[in-house]
Coordinates of C-alpha atoms in Angstrom, one line a residue:
X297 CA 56.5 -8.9 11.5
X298 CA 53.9 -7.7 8.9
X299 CA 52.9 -4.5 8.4
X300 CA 49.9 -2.9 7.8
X301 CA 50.6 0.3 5.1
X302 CA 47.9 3.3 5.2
X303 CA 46.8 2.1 2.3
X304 CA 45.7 -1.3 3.1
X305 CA 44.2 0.0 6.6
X306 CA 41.4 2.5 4.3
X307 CA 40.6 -0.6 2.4
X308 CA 39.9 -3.0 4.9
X309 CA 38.3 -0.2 6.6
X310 CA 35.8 0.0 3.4
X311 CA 35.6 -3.5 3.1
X312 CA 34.2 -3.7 6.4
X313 CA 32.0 -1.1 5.8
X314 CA 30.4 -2.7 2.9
X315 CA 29.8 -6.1 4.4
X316 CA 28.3 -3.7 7.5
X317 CA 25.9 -2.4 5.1
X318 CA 25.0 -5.4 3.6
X319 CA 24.3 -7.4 6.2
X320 CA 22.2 -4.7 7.8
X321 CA 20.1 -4.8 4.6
X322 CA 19.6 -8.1 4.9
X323 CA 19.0 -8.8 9.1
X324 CA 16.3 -5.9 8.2
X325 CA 14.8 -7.6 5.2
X326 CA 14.5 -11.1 7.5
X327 CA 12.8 -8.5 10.1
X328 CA 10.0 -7.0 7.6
X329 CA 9.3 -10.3 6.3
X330 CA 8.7 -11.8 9.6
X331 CA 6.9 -8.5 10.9
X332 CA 4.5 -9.0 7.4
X333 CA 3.6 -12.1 8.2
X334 CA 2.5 -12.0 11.4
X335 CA 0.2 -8.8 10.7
X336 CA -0.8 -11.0 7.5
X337 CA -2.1 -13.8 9.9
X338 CA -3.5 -11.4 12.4
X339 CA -5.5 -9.7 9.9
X340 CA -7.3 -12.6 8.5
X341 CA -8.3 -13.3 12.7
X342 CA -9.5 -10.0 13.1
X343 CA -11.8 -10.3 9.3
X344 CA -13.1 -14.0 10.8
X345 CA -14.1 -12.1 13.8
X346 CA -15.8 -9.6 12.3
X347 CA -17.7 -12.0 9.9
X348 CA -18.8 -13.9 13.4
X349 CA -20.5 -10.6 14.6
X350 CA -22.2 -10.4 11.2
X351 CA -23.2 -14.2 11.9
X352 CA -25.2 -13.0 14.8
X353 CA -26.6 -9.8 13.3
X354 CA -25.7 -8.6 10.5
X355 CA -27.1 -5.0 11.4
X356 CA -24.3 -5.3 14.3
X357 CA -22.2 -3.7 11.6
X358 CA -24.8 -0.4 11.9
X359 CA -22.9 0.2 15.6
X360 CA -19.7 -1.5 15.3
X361 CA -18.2 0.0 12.1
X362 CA -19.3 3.9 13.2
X363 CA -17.5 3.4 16.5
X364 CA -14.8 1.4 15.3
X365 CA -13.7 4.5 12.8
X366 CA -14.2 7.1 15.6
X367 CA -11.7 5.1 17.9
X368 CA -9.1 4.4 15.5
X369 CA -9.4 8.1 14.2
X370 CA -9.2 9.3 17.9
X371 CA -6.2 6.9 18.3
X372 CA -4.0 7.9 15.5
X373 CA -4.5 11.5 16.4
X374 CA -3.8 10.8 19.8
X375 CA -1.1 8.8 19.9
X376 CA 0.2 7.6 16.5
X377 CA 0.6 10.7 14.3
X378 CA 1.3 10.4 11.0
X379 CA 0.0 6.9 11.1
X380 CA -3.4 7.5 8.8
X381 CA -4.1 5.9 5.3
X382 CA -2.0 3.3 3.6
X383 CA 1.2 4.3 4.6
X384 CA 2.9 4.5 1.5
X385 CA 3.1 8.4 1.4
X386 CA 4.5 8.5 4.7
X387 CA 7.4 6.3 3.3
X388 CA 7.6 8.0 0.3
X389 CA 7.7 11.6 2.2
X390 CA 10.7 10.1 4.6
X391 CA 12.3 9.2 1.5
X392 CA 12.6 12.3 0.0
X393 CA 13.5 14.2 3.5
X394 CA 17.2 15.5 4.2
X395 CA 16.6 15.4 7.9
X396 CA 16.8 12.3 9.7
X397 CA 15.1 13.6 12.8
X398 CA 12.3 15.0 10.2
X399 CA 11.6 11.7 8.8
X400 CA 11.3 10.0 12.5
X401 CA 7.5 11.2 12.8
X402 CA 6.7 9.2 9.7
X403 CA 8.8 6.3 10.1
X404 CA 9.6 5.0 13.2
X405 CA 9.1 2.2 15.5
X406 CA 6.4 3.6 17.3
X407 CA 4.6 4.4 13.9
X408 CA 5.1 0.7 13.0
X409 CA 3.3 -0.3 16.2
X410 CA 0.4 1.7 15.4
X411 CA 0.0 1.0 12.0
X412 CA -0.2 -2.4 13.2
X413 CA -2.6 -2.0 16.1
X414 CA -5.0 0.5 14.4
X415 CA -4.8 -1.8 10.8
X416 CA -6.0 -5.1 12.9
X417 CA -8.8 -2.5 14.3
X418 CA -10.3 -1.7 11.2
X419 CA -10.3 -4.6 9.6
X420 CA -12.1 -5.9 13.3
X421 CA -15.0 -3.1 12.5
X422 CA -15.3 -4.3 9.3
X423 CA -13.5 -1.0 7.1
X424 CA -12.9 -1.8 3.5
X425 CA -9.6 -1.6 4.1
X426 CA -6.1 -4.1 3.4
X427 CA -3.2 -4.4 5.1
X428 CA -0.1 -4.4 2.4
X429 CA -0.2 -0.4 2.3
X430 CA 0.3 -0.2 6.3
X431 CA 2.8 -3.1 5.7
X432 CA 5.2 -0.7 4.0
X433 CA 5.3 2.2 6.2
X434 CA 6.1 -0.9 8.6
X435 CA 9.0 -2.3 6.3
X436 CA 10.4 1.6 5.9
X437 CA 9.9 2.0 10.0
X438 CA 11.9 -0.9 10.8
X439 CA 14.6 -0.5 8.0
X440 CA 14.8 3.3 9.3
X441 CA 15.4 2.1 13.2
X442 CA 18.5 0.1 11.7
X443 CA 19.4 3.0 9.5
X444 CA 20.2 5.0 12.9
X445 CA 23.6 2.4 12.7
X446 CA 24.2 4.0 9.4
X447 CA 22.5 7.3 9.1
X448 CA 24.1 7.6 5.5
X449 CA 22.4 4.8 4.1
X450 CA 18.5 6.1 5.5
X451 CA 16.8 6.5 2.1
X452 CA 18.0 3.4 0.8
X453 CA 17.3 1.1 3.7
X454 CA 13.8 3.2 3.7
X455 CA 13.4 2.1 -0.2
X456 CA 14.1 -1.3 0.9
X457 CA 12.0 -1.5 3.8
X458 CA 9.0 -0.6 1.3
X459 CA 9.8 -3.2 -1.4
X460 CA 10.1 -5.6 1.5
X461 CA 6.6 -4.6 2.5
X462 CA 4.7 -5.4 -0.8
X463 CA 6.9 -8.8 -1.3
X464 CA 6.2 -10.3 1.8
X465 CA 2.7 -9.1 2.0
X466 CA 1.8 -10.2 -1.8
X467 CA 4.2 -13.5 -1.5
X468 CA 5.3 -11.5 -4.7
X469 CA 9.2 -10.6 -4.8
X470 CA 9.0 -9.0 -8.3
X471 CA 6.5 -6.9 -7.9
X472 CA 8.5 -5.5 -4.7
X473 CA 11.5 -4.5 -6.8
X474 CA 9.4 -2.6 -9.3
X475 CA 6.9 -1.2 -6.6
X476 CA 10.8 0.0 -5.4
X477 CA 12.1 1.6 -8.5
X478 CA 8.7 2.6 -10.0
X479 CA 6.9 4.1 -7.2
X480 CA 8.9 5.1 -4.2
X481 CA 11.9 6.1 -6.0
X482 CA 10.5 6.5 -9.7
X483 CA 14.1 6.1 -11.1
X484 CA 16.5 2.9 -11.3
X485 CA 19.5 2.9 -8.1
X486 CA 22.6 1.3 -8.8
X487 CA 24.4 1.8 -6.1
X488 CA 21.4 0.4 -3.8
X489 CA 19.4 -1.9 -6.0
X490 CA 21.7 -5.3 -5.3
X491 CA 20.9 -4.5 -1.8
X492 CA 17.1 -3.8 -2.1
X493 CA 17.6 -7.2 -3.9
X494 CA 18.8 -8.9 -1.0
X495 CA 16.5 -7.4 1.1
X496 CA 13.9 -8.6 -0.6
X497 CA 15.2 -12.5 -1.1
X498 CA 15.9 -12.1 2.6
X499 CA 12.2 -10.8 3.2
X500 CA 10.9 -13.4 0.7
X501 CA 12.7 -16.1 2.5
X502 CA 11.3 -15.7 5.5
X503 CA 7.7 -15.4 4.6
X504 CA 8.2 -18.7 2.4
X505 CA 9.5 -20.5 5.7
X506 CA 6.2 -19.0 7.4
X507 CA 4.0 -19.4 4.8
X508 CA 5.2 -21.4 2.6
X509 CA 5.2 -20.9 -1.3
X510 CA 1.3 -20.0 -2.5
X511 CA -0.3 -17.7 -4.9
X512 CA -2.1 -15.1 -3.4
X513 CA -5.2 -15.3 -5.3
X514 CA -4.6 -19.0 -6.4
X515 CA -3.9 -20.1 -9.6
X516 CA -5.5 -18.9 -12.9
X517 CA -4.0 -20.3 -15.9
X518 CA -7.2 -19.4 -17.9
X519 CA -6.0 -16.7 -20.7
X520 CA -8.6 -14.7 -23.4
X521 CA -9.4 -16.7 -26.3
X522 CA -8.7 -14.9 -30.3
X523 CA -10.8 -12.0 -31.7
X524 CA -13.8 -10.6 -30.3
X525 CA -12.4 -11.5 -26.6
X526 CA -9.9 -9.1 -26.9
X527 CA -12.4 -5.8 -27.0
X528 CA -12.3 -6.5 -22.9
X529 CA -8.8 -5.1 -23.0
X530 CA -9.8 -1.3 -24.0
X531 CA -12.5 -1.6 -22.2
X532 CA -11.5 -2.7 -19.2
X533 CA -8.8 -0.1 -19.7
X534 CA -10.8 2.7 -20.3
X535 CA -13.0 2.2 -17.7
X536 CA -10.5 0.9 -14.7
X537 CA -8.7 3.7 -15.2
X538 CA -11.4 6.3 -15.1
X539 CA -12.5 4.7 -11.8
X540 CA -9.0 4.5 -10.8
X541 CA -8.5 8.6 -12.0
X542 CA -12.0 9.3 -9.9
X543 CA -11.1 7.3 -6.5
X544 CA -7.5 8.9 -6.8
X545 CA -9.0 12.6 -7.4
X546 CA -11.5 12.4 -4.5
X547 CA -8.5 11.2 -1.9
X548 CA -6.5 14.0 -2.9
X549 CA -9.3 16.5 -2.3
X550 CA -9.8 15.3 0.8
X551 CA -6.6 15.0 2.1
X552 CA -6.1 18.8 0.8
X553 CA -9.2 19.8 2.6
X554 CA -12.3 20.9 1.2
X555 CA -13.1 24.3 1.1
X556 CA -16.0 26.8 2.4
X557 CA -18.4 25.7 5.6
X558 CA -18.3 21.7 4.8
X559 CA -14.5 21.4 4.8
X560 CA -14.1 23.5 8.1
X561 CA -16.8 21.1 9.5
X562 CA -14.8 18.3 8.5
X563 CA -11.5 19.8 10.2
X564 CA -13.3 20.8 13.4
X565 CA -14.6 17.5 13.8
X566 CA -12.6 14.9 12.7
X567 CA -14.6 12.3 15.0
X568 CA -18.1 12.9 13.4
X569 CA -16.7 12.6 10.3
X570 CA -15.0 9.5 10.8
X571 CA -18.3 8.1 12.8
X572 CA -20.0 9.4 9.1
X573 CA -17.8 7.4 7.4
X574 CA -18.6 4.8 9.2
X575 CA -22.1 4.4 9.1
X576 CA -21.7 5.0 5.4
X577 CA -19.5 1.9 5.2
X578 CA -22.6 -0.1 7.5
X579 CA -25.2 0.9 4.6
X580 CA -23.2 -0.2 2.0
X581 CA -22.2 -3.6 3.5
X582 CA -26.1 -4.3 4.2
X583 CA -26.6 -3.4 0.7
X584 CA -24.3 -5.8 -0.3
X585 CA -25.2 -8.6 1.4
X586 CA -22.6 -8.1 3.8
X587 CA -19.4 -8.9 0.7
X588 CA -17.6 -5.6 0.5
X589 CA -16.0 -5.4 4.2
X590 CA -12.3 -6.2 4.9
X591 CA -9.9 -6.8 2.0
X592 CA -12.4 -8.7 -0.7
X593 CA -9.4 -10.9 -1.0
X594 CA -11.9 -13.8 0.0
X595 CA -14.7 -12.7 -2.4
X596 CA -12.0 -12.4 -5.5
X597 CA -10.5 -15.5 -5.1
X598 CA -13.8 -17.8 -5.0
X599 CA -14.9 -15.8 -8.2
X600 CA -11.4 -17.0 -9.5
X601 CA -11.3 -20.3 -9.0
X602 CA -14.8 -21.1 -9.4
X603 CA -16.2 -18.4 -12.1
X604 CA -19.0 -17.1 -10.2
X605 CA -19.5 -13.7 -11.1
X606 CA -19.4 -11.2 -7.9
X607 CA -22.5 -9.9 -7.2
X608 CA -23.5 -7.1 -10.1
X609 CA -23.4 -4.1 -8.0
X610 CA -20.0 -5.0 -5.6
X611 CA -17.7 -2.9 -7.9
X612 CA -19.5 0.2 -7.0
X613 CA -20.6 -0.7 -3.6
X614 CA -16.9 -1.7 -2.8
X615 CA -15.6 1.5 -4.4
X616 CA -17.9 3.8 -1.9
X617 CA -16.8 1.7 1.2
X618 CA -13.6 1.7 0.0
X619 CA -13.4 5.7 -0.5
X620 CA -15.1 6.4 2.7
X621 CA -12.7 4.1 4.9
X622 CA -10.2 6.2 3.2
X623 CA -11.4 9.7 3.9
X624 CA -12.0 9.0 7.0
X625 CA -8.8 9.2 8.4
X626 CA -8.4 5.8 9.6
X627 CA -5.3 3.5 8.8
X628 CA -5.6 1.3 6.6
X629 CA -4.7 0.2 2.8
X630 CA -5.9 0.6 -0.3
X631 CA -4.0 -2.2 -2.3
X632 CA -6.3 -5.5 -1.8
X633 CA -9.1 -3.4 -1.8
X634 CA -8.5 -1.5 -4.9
X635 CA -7.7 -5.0 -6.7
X636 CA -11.4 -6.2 -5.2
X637 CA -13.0 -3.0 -6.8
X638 CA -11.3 -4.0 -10.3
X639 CA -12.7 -7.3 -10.0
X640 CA -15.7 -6.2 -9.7
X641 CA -15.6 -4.2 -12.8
X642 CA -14.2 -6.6 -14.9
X643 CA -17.1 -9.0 -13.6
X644 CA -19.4 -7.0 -15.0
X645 CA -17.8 -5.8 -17.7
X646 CA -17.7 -10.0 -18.4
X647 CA -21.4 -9.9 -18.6
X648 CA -21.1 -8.4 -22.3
X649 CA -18.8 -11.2 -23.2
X650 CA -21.2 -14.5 -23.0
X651 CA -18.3 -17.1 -24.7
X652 CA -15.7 -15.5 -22.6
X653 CA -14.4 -17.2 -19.5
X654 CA -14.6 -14.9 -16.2
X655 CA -11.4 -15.0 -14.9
X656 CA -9.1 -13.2 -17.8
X657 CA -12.1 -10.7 -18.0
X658 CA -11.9 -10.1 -14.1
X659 CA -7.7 -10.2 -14.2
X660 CA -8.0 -7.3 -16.7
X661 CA -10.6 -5.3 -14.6
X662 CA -8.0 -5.9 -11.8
X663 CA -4.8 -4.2 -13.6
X664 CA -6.7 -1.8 -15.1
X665 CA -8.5 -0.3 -11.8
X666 CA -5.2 -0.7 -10.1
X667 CA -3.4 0.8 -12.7
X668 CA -6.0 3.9 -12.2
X669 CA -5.6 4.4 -8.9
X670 CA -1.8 4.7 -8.3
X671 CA -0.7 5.4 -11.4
X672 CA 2.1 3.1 -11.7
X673 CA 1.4 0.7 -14.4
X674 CA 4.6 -1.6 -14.5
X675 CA 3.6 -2.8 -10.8
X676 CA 0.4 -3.2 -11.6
X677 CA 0.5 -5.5 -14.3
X678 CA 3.7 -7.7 -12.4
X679 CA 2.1 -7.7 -9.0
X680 CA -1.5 -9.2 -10.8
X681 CA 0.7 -11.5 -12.5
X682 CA 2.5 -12.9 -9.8
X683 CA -0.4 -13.2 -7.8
X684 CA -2.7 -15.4 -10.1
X685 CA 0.6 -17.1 -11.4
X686 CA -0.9 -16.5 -14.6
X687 CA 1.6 -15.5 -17.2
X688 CA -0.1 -16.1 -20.5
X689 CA -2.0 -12.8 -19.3
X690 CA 0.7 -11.0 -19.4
X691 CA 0.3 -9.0 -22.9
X692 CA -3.4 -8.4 -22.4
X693 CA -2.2 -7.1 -18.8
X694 CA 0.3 -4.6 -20.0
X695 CA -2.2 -3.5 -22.5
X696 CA -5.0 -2.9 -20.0
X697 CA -2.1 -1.3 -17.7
X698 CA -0.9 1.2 -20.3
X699 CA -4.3 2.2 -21.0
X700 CA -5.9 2.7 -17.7
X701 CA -2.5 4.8 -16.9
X702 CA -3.7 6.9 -19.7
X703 CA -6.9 7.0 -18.9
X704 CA -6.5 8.1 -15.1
X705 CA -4.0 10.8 -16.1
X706 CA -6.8 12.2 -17.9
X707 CA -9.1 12.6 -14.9
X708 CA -6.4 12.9 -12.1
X709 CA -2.8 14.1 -13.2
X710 CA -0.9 13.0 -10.3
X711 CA 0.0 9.7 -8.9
X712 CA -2.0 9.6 -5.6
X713 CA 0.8 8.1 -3.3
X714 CA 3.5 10.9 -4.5
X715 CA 0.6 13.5 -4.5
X716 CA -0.6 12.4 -0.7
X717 CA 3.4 12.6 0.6
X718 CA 3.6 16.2 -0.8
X719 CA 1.6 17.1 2.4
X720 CA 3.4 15.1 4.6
X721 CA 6.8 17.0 3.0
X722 CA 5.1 20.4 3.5
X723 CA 4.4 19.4 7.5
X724 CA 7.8 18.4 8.2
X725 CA 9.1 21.4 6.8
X726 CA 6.7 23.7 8.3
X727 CA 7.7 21.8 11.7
X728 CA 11.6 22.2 10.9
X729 CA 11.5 25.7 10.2
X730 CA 9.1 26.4 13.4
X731 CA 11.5 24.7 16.0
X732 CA 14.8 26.6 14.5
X733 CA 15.6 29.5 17.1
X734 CA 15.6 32.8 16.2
X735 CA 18.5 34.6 15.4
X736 CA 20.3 36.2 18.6
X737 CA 19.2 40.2 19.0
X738 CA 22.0 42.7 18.8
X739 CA 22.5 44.4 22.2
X740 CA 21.5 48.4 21.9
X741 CA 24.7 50.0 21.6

């Protein structure tokens, strides 16, 4: 008869364990990639819907987007807390929380529902707004309802959840990993990074079966030609990553809360605001000629692939709508749109370079603004990379990368996303130490 020693019993006990784990990782990674996809599809419905109403009237956008911010603001503080913005503080807050029943109001299923819901609605009211952001804080809500089968493994499956997010949503599974390390954990795992790994194959997988294999913004094999073409790198540095710095700054402001009369306006009436915002977004779509609602995605890629410069003033037209979708407490992303503003820049930036092909010029302007903004140049330069399958950018890239990280640390010294999740940190405590009971009151002797 065989026995089974104590010994052998704790290591099949492990063993089990660890394929447990794993295949939790990956079930949740075949989840988020299927959950990206669908909102990915969705999304591009609701922005052909919207561009229908503009077909009809194009001022339709003067009632639509107003009322469209004030419901999705009155929504999110209704029913989805916590649900605002991009989503990526959120994740990165629940990350760095001890609690697990302090990181449910950030990540959850219900949250993921939301995010969802109130995503597809601004994009239907035309908010300069994408959907990869709010695809993380869906990624780290499902990963987290799993992680209540292993509450040990929470901020890893949270991690992973988040790198699944930006590789499904991008079709870009390196620039998931290093979004991973460099931005939601800012340091290198090793005891969870072969599992983020498989989480984001598994992710990638599925949206390749869905999908199938395609460059986000098509293909650009187009690189910078020797000598004077290279002055577009610093340049588009320097000035990507002061625009990146600036929209960064104002977010954080905001989200701190502005001070004296205006700020307590703001804060009393959250609605207005958001109705403000929204009208503002209106003026500068009809100023446009109707280009800078939704993503841009659509905009960027037919400048791409056919070298038509973007209008001259859709970088800053874009950046305003794009700032005040964000303010206004709405959720909504900032990824696609932030890439759209820093094609715009490099556009113009293109008009000093008459020999120069548009494409590298706008690539550059792309990185660097992106770069600027969340202050993580490694995943800006892989994610533009992989998503214009252009490689022989990828030295200019890094170049315009490291600079416009430079840059932006000059006008805004922390990293928007970590900045924004501080808040969400402080909240959760402050709720945590509220709900504690007080101590028990000596009888009087």
């Amino acid at each position: 008869m065989l026995t089974i020693t104590p010994r052998r019993k704790r290591w099949l006990k492990l063993t089990s364990a660890r394929w447990q784990r794993r295949v939790l990782f990956v079930a949740g990674g075949l989840v988020v990639g299927a959950a990206a996809v669908a909102l990915a599809v969705l999304a591009d419905q609701a922005q052909l819907a919207f561009n229908w109403l503009l077909s009809r009237s194009r001022y339709a956008s003067l009632i639509v987007t107003p009322a469209g911010f004030a419901l999705s603001v009155y929504l999110t503080q209704r029913y989805f807390p916590n649900a605002q913005g991009s989503g990526i503080p959120q994740a990165i807050a629940a990350r760095h929380l001890t609690d697990p029943r302090s990181r449910s109001p950030l990540v959850s299923i219900r949250i993921a529902i939301g995010k969802i819901v109130l995503t597809l609605l601004g994009l239907l009211c035309g908010g300069s707004v994408g959907r990869e952001g709010p695809t993380v804080q869906i990624g780290a809500s499902i990963m987290f309802a799993l992680g209540r089968l292993s509450p040990r493994r929470q901020p890893g499956l949270i991690l992973a959840g988040a790198a699944d997010g930006v590789a499904a949503a991008f079709n870009t599974p390196l620039a998931g990993i290093v979004f991973g390390i460099e931005e939601m954990s800012r340091t290198y795992e090793t005891r969870t990074s072969s599992l983020v790994i498989a989480t984001v194959i598994a992710a990638g997988l599925t949206s390749l079966a869905l999908m199938g294999n395609y460059a986000y913004f098509g293909t650009t094999p187009i690189a910078l030609g020797k000598g004077i073409d290279w002055l577009a790198v610093p340049l588009c540095g320097i000035i990507g990553g002061a625009a990146g710095g600036l929209f960064s700054r104002i977010l954080i402001a905001m989200a701190r809360g502005l001070p004296g009369a205006v700020g307590g306006a703001i804060r009393r009436q959250p609605l207005l605001f958001a109705l403000a915002c929204g009208f503002a977004v209106a003026l500068c779509g009809l100023a446009s000629g109707d280009t800078i609602y939704g993503t841009g995605y659509a905009q960027v890629k037919a400048a791409l692939e056919t070298g038509t410069p973007l209008p001259q003033n859709f970088s800053v037209l874009k950046f305003l709508a794009t700032t005040f979708a964000a303010i206004s407490g709405m959720p909504g992303g900032i990824f696609a749109p932030s890439l759209a503003v820093g094609a715009g820049i490099g556009a113009n930036i293109a008009s000093l370079f008459h020999e120069t092909p548009l494409a590298p010029i706008m690539l550059l302007g792309m990185v660097a603004y992106f770069a600027g903004v969340v202050q993580a140049p490694i995943t800006a330069f892989v994610i533009v990379t992989e998503m214009t399958d252009n490689h022989a950018m990828v030295v200019p890239l890094m170049m315009a990368s490291l600079i416009a990280y430079g840059t932006s640390k000059l006008v805004c010294e922390e990293g928007l996303y970590h900045a924004l999740a501080k808040g969400f940190v402080a909240r959760a405590e402050a709720n945590k130490a509220s709900t504690r009971e007080p101590p028990p009151v000596a009888a009087a002797g």
